[in-house]
mmCIF file of C-alpha atoms in Angstrom:
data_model
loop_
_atom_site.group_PDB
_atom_site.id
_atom_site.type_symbol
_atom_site.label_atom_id
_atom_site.label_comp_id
_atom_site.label_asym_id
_atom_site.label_seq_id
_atom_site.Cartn_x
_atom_site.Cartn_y
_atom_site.Cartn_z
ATOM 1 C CA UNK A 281 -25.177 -11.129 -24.937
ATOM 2 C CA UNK A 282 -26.304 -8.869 -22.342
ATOM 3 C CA UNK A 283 -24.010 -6.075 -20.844
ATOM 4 C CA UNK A 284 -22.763 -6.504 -17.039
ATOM 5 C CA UNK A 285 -24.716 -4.435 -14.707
ATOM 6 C CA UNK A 286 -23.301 -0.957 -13.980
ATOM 7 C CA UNK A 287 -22.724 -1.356 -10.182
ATOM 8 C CA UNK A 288 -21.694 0.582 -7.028
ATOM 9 C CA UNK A 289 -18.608 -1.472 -5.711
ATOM 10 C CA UNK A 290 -21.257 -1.771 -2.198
ATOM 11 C CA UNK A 291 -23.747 -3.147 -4.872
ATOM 12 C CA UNK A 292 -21.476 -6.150 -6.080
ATOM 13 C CA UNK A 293 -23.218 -9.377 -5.686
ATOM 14 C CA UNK A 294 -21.835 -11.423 -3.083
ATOM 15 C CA UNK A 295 -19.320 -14.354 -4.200
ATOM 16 C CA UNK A 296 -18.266 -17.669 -2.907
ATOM 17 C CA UNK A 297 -15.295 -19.137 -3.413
ATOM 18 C CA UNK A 298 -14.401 -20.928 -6.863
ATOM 19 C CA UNK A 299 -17.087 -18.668 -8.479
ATOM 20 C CA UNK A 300 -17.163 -15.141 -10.466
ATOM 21 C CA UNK A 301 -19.555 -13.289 -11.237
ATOM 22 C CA UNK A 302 -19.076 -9.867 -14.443
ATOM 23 C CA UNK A 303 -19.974 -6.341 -13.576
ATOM 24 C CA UNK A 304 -18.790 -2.843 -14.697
ATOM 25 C CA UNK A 305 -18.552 0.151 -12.425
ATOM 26 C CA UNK A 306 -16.839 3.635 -12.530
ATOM 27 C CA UNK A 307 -13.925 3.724 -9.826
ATOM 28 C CA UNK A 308 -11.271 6.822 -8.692
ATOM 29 C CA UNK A 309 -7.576 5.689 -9.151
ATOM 30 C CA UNK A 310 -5.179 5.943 -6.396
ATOM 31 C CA UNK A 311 -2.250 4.277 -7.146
ATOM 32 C CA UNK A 312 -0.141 1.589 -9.211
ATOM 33 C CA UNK A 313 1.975 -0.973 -7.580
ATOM 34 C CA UNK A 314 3.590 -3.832 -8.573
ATOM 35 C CA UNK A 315 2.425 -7.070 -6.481
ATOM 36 C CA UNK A 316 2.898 -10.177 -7.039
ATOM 37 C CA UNK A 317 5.350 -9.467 -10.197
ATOM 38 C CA UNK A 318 2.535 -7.894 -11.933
ATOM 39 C CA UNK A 319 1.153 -4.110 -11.782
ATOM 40 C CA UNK A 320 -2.434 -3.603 -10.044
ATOM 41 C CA UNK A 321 -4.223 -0.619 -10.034
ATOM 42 C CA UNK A 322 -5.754 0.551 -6.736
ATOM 43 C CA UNK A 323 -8.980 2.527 -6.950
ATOM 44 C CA UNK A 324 -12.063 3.421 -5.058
ATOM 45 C CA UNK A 325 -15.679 4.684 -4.897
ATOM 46 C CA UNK A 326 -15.835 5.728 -1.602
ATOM 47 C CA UNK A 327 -18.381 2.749 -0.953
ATOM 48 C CA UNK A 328 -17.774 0.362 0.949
ATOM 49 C CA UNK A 329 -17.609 -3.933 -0.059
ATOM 50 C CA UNK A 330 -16.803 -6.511 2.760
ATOM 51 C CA UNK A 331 -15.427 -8.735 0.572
ATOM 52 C CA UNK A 332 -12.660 -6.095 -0.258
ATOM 53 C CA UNK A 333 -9.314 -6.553 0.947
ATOM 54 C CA UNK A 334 -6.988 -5.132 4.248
ATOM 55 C CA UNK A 335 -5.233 -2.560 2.108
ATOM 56 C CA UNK A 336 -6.117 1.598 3.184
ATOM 57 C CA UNK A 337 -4.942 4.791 1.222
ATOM 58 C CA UNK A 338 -4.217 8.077 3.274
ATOM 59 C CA UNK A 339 -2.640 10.368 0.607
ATOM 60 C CA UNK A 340 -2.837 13.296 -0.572
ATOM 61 C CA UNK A 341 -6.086 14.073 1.825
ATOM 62 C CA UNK A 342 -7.979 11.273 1.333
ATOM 63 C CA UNK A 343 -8.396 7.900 3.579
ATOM 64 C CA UNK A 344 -9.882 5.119 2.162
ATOM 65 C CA UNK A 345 -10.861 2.497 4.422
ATOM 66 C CA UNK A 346 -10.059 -1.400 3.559
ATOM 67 C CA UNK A 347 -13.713 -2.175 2.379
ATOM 68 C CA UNK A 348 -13.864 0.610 -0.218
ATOM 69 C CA UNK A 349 -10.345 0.453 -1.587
ATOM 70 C CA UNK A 350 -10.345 -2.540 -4.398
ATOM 71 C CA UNK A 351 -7.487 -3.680 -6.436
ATOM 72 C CA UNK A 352 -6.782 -5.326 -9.717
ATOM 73 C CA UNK A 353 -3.817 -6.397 -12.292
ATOM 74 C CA UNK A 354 -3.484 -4.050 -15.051
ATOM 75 C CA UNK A 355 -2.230 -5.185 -18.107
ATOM 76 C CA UNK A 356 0.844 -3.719 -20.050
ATOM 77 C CA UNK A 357 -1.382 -2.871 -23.225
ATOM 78 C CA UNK A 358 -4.147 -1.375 -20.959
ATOM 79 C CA UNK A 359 -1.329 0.671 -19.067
ATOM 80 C CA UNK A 360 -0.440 2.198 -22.203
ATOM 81 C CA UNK A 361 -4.075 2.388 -23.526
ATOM 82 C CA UNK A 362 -4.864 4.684 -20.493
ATOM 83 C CA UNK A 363 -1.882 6.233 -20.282
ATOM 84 C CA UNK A 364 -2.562 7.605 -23.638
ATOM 85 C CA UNK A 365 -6.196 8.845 -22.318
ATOM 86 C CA UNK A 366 -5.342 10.514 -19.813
ATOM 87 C CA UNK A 367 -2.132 12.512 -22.219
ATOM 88 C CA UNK A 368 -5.350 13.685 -24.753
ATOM 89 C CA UNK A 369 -7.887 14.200 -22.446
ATOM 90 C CA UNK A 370 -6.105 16.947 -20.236
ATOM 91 C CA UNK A 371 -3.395 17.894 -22.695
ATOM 92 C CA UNK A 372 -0.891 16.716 -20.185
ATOM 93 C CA UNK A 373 2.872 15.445 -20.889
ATOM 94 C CA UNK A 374 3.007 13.725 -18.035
ATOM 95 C CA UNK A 375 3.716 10.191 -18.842
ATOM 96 C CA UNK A 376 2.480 7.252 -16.388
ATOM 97 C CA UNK A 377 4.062 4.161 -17.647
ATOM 98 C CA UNK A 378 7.327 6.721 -17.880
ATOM 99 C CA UNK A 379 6.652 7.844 -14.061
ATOM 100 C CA UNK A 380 6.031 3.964 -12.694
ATOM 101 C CA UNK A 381 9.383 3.759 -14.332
ATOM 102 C CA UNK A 382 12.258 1.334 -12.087
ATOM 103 C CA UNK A 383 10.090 1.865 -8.856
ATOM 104 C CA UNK A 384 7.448 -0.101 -10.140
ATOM 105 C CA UNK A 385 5.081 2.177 -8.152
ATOM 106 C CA UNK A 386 3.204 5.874 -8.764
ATOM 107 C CA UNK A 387 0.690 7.586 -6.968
ATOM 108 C CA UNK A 388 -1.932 9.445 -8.846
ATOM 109 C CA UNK A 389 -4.880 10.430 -6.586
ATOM 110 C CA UNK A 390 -3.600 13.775 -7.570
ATOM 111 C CA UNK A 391 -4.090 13.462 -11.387
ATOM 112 C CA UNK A 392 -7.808 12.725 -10.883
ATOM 113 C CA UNK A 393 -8.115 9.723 -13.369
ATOM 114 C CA UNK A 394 -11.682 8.847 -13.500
ATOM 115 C CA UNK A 395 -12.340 5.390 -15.137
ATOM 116 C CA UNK A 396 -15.161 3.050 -16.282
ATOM 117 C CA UNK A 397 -14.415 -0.249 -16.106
ATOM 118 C CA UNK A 398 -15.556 -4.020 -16.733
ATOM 119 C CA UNK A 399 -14.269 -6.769 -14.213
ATOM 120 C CA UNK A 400 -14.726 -10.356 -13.564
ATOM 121 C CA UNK A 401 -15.362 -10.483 -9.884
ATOM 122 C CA UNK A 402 -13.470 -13.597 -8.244
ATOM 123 C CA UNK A 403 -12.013 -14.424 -4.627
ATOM 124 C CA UNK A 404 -8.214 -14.649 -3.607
ATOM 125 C CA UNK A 405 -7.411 -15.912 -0.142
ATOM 126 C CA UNK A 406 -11.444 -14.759 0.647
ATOM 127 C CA UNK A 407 -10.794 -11.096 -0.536
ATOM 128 C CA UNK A 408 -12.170 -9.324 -4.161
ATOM 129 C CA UNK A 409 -9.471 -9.481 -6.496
ATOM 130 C CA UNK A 410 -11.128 -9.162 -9.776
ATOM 131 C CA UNK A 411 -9.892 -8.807 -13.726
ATOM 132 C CA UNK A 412 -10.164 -6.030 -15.303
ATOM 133 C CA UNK A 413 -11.021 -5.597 -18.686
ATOM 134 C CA UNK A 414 -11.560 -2.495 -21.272
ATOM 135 C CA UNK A 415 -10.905 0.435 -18.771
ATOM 136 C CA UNK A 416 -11.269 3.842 -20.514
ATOM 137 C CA UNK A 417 -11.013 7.339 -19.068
ATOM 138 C CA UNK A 418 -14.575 9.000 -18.269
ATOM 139 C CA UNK A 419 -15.950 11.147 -20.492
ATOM 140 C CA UNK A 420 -18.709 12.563 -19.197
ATOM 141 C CA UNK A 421 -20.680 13.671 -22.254
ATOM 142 C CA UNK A 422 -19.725 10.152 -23.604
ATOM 143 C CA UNK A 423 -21.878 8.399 -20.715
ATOM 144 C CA UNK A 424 -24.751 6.225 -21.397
ATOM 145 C CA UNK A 425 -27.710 6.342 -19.513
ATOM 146 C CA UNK A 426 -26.339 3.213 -17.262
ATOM 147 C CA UNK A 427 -23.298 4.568 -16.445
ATOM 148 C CA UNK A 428 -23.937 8.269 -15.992
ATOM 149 C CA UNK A 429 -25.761 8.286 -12.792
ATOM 150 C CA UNK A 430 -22.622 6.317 -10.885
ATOM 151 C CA UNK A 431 -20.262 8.675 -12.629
ATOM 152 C CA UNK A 432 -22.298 11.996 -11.590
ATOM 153 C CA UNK A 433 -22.509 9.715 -7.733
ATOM 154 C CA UNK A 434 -18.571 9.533 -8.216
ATOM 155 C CA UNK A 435 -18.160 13.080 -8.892
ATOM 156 C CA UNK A 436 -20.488 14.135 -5.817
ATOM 157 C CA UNK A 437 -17.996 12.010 -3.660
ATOM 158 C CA UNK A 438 -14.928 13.470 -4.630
ATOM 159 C CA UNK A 439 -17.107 17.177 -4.424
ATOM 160 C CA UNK A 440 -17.468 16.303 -0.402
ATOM 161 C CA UNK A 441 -13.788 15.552 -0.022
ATOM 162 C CA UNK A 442 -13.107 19.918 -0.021
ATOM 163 C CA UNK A 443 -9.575 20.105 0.928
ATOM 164 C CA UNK A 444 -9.062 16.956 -1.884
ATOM 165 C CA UNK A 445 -10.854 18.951 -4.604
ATOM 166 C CA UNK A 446 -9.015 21.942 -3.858
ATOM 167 C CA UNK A 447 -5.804 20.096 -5.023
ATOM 168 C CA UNK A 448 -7.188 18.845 -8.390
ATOM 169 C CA UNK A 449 -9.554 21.523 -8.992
ATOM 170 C CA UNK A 450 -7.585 22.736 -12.190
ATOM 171 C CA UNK A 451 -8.489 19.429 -13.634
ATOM 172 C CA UNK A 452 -11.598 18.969 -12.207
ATOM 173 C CA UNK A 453 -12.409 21.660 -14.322
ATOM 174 C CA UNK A 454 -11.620 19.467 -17.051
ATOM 175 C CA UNK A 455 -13.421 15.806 -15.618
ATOM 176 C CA UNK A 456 -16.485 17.302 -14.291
ATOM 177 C CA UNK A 457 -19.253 19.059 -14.858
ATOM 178 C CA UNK A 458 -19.572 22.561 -14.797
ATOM 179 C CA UNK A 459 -22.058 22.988 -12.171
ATOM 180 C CA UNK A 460 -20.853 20.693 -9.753
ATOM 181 C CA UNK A 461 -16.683 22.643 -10.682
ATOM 182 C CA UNK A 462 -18.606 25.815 -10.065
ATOM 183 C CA UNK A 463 -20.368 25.586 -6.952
ATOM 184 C CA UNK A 464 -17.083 24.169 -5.316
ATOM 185 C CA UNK A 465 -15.443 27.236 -6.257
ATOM 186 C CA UNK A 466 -17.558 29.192 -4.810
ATOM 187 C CA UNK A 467 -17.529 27.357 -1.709
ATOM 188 C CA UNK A 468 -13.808 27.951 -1.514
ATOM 189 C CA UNK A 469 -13.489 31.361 -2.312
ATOM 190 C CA UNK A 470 -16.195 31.373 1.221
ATOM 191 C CA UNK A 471 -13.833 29.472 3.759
ATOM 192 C CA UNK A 472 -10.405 31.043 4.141
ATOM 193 C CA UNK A 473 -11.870 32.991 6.980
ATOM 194 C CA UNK A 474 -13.245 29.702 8.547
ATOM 195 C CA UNK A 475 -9.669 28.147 7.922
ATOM 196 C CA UNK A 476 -7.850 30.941 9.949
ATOM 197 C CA UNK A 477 -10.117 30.674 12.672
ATOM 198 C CA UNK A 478 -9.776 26.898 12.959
ATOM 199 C CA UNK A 479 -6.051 27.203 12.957
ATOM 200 C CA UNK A 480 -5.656 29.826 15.893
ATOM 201 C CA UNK A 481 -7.963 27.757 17.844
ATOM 202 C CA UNK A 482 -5.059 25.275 18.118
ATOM 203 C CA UNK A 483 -2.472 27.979 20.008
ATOM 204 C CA UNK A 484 -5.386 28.811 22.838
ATOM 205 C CA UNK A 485 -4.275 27.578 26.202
ATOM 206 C CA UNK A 486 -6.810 25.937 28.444
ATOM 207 C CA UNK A 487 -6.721 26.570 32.056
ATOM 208 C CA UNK A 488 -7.774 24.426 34.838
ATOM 209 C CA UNK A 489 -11.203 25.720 34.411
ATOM 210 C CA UNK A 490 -11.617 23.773 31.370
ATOM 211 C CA UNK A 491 -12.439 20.606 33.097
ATOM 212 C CA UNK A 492 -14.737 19.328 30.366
ATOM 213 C CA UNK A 493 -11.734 17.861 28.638
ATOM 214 C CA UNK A 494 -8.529 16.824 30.176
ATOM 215 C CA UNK A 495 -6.105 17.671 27.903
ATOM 216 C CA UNK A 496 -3.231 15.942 29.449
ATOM 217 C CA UNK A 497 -4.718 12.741 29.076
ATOM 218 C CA UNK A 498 -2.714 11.302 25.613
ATOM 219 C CA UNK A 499 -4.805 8.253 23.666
ATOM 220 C CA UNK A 500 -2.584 6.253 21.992
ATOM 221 C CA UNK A 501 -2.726 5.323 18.588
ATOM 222 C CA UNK A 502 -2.806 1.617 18.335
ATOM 223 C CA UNK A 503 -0.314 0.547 15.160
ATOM 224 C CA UNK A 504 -1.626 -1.529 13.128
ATOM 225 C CA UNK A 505 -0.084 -5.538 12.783
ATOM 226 C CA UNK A 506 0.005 -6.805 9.477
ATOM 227 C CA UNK A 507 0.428 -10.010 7.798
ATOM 228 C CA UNK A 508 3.071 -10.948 5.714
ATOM 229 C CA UNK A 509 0.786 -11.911 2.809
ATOM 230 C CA UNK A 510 -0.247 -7.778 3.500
ATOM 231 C CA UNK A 511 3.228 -6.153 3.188
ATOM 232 C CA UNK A 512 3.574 -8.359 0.339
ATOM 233 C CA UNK A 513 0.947 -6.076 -1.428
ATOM 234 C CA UNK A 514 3.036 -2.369 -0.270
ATOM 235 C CA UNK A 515 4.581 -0.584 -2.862
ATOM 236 C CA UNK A 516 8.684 -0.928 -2.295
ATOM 237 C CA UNK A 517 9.310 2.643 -2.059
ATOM 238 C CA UNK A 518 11.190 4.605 1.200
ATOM 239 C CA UNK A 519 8.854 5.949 3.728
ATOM 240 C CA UNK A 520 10.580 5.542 6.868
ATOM 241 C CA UNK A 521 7.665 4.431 8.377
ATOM 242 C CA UNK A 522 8.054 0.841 10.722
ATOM 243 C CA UNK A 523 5.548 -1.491 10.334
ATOM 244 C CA UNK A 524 4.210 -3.907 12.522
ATOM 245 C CA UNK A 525 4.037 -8.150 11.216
ATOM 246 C CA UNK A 526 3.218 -10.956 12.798
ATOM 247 C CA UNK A 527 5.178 -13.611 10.722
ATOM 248 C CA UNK A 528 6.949 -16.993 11.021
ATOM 249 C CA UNK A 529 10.862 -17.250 10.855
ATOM 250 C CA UNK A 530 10.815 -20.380 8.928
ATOM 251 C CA UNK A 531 14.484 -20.576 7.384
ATOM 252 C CA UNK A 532 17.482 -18.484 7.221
ATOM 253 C CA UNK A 533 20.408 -17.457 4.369
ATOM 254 C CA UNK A 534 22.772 -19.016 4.685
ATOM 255 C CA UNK A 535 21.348 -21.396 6.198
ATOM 256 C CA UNK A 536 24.835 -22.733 7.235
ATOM 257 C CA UNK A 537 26.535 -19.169 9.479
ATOM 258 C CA UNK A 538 29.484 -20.268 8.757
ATOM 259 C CA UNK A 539 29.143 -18.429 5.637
ATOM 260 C CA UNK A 540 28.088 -14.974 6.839
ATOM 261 C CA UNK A 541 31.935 -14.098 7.378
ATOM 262 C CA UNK A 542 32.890 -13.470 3.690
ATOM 263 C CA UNK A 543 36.854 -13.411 5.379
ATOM 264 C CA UNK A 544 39.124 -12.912 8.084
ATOM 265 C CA UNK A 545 40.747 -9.457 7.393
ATOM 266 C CA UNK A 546 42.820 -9.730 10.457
ATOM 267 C CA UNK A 547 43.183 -11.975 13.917
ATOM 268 C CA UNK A 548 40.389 -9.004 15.076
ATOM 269 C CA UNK A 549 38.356 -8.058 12.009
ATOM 270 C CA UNK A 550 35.749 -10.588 10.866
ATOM 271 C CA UNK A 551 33.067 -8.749 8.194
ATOM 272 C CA UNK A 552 29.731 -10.641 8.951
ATOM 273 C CA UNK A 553 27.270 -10.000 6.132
ATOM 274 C CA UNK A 554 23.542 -9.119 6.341
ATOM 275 C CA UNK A 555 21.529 -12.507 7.349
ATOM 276 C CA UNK A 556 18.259 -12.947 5.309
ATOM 277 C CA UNK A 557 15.427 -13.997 7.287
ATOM 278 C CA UNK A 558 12.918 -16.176 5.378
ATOM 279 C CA UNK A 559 9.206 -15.199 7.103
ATOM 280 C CA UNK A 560 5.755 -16.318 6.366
ATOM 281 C CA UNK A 561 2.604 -15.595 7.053
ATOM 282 C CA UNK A 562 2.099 -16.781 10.880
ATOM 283 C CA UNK A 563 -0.161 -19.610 9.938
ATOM 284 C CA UNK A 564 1.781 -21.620 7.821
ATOM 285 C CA UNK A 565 2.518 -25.148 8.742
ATOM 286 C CA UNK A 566 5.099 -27.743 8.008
ATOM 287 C CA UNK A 567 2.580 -28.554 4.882
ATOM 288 C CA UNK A 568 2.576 -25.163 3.601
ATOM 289 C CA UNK A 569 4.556 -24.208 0.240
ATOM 290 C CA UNK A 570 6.112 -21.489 0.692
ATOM 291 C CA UNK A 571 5.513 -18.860 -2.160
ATOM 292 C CA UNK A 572 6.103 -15.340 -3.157
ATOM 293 C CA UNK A 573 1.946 -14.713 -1.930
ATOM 294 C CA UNK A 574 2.959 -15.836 1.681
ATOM 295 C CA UNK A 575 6.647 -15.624 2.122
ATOM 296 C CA UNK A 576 9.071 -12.539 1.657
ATOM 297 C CA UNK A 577 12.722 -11.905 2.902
ATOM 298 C CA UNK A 578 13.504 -10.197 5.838
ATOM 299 C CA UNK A 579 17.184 -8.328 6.339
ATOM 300 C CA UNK A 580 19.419 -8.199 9.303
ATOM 301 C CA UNK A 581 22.369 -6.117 9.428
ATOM 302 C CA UNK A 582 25.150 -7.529 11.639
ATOM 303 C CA UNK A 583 24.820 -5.026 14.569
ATOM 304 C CA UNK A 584 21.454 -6.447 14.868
ATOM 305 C CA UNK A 585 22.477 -9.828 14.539
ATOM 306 C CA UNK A 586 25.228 -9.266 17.107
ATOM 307 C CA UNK A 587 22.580 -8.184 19.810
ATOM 308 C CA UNK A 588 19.987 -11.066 18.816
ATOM 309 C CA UNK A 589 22.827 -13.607 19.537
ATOM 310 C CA UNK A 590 24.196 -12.102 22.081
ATOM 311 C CA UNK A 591 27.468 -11.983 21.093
ATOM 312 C CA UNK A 592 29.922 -8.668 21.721
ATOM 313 C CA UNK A 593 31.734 -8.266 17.970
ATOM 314 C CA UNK A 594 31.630 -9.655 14.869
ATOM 315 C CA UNK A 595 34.291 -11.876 15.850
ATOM 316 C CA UNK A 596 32.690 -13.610 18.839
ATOM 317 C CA UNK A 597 29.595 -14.361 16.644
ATOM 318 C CA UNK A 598 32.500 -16.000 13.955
ATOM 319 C CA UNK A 599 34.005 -17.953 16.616
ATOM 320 C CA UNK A 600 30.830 -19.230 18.212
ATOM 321 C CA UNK A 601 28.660 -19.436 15.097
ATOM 322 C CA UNK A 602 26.881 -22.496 16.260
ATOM 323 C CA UNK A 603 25.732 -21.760 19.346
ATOM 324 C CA UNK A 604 24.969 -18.259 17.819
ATOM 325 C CA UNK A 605 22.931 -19.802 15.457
ATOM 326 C CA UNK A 606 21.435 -22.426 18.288
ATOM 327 C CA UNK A 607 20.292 -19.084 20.423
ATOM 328 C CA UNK A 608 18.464 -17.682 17.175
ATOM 329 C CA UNK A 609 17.008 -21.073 16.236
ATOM 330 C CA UNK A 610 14.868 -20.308 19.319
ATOM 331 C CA UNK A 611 12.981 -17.544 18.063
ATOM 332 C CA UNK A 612 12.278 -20.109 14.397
ATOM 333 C CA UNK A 613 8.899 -21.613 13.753
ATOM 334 C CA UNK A 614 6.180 -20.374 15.360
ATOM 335 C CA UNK A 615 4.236 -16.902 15.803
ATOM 336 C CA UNK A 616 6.932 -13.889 16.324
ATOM 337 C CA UNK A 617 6.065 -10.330 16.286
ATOM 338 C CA UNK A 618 8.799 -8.568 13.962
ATOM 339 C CA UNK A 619 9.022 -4.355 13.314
ATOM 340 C CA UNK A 620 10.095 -3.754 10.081
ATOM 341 C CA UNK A 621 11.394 -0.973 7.733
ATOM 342 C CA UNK A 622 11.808 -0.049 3.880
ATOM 343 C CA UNK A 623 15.577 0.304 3.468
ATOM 344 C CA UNK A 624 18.164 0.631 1.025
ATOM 345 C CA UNK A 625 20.423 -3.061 -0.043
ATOM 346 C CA UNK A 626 23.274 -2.400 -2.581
ATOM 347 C CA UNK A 627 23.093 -5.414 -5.074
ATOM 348 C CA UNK A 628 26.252 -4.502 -6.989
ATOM 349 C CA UNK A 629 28.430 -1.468 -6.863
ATOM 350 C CA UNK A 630 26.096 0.409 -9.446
ATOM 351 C CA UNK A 631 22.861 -0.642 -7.977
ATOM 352 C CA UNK A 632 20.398 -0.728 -4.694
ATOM 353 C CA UNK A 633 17.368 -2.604 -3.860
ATOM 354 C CA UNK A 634 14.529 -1.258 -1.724
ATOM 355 C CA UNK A 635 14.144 -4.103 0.766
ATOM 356 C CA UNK A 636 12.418 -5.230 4.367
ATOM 357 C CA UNK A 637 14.850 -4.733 7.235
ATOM 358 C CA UNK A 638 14.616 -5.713 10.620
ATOM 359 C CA UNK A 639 14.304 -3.030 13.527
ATOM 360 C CA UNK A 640 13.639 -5.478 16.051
ATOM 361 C CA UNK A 641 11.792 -8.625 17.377
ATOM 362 C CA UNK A 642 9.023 -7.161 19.445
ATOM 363 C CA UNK A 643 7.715 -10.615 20.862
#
């Protein structure tokens, strides 16, 4: 049987749906997430594929655009296979599958884990989600003749990321070859001079003269929206950083509001709990089963709820829960623009959830 070509992720053969295609290829990992109640492994080349997915990395100073970052389950056994590796190969004692741990997440751009690796290419909703099979750790006096020239491409990559290499260049030393660990050294030895210039050119103050650039005209950055099927795929770890959905409010819990006051402490004090929205990708219909691909659980906190109802205290939105509800049922079934957070949910008195939380209903 003849071995799958040794491939460039830009050099993967285009697929249609319903069909896959084998290749192997050498890849940089970035991270491990858990998604879809399984881990993937997210890794790049730096070259781009159109049939990759929506997901970007900016860590640790890289930033990988959507078409060159790919992802993949891992398996438990290859977890620990690599895991092992990577322990021997840089006399480390860091332990991944330790480190993923309870957050079902780890970032390790900066433990420069190089890997070959075979995958079935195949299509999920349109985008490259492949299986992965036999990934080992690069060696690179263990390449064949096939796979050396897209490691040695690999390496030149991460070479022209400076400020990147800089922060792995103790185990570069290590992954690489000398020549190319060498030359980089020297090169950074050359620019702390060209650093400190660059940073006091940011504390000069421009006078009127300077009417080549207007410097109090402000661009914007313009967030990003995501779908729900998207923030499905985010690692569930705090960032504080909002986020953008467009989504579909299809159902609530309860479903029946009566039940969000757990009990009436006094004639005044009614303790609403948190109302979980159930959202959806924005496309759904009424024909669409609802998943955990395409659906995810949204939390509202009761001040929140208060000022989406309209109501003044927790017990006006107890006395009134119909028409509460009826004035929320409003903003149900069809295209919504929600901003979201990572927060905190305790699920017993011991333990707490990282969850999606509502900031507010944009539009």
């Amino acid at each position: 049987m003849n071995a799958p070509p040794f491939l460039k992720v830009k050099e993967f053969p285009f697929i249609e749906e319903g069909e896959v295609r084998k290749v192997s290829t050498c890849l940089l990992v970035l991270e491990f997430v858990k998604c879809y109640q399984r881990m993937h492994v997210r890794c790049t080349d730096f070259t781009g594929n159109p049939q990759n997915g929506q997901l970007t990395y900016k860590q640790n100073n890289l930033d990988v655009t959507p078409d060159q970052l790919i992802s993949f389950p891992m398996l438990e056994r290859e977890f620990d296979s690599l895991n092992k590796s990577y322990q021997e190969f840089y006399n480390e004692d860091f332990d991944l599958v330790d480190a993923y741990g309870d957050n079902e997440y780890l970032d390790v751009s900066d433990r420069l884990i190089v890997i070959t690796v075979n995958l079935t290419l195949r299509l999920y909703k349109g985008c490259l989600e492949p299986y992965l099979y036999d990934p080992d750790l690069v060696e690179i006096n263990a390449c064949d003749t096939n796979e050396k020239p897209l490691v040695l491409d690999l390496f030149e990559e991460i070479k022209s990321r400076k400020e990147y290499l800089k922060s792995v260049e103790h185990l570069a030393k290590t992954m690489m070859p000398e020549d190319l660990t060498l030359e980089s050294s020297t090169i950074a030895k050359k620019e702390p001079e060209l650093i400190y210039i660059d940073d006091r050119i940011v504390d000069i103050e421009f006078t009127d003269d300077d009417d080549e650039c207007d410097s109090s005209v402000v661009i914007p950055d313009t967030p990003r929206v995501y779908s729900v099927s998207e923030i499905k795929q985010m690692p569930m770890s705090l960032d504080k950083t909002p986020y953008l959905v467009n989504a579909k409010i299809c159902g609530t819990f309860p479903d029946d509001w009566i039940y969000l006051a757990t009990r009436m402490l006094t004639s005044q004090q009614v303790p609403i709990r948190d109302l979980e929205l159930i959202v959806a990708d924005a496309d759904v219909d009424e024909e669409t089963l609802l998943d955990e691909r395409n659906s995810t659980s949204i939390f509202v906190g009761w001040e929140k709820l208060l000022k989406l109802t309209g109501c003044k205290s927790q017990k006006q939105l107890y006395s009134n829960v119909s028409s509460a509800k009826l004035r929320f049922a409003g903003k149900m079934g069809f295209p919504i623009r929600l901003e979201i957070m990572k927060d905190k949910k305790a699920i017993n008195s011991d333990t707490q959830k990282v969850v999606w939380s509502l900031v507010q209903i944009v539009s």
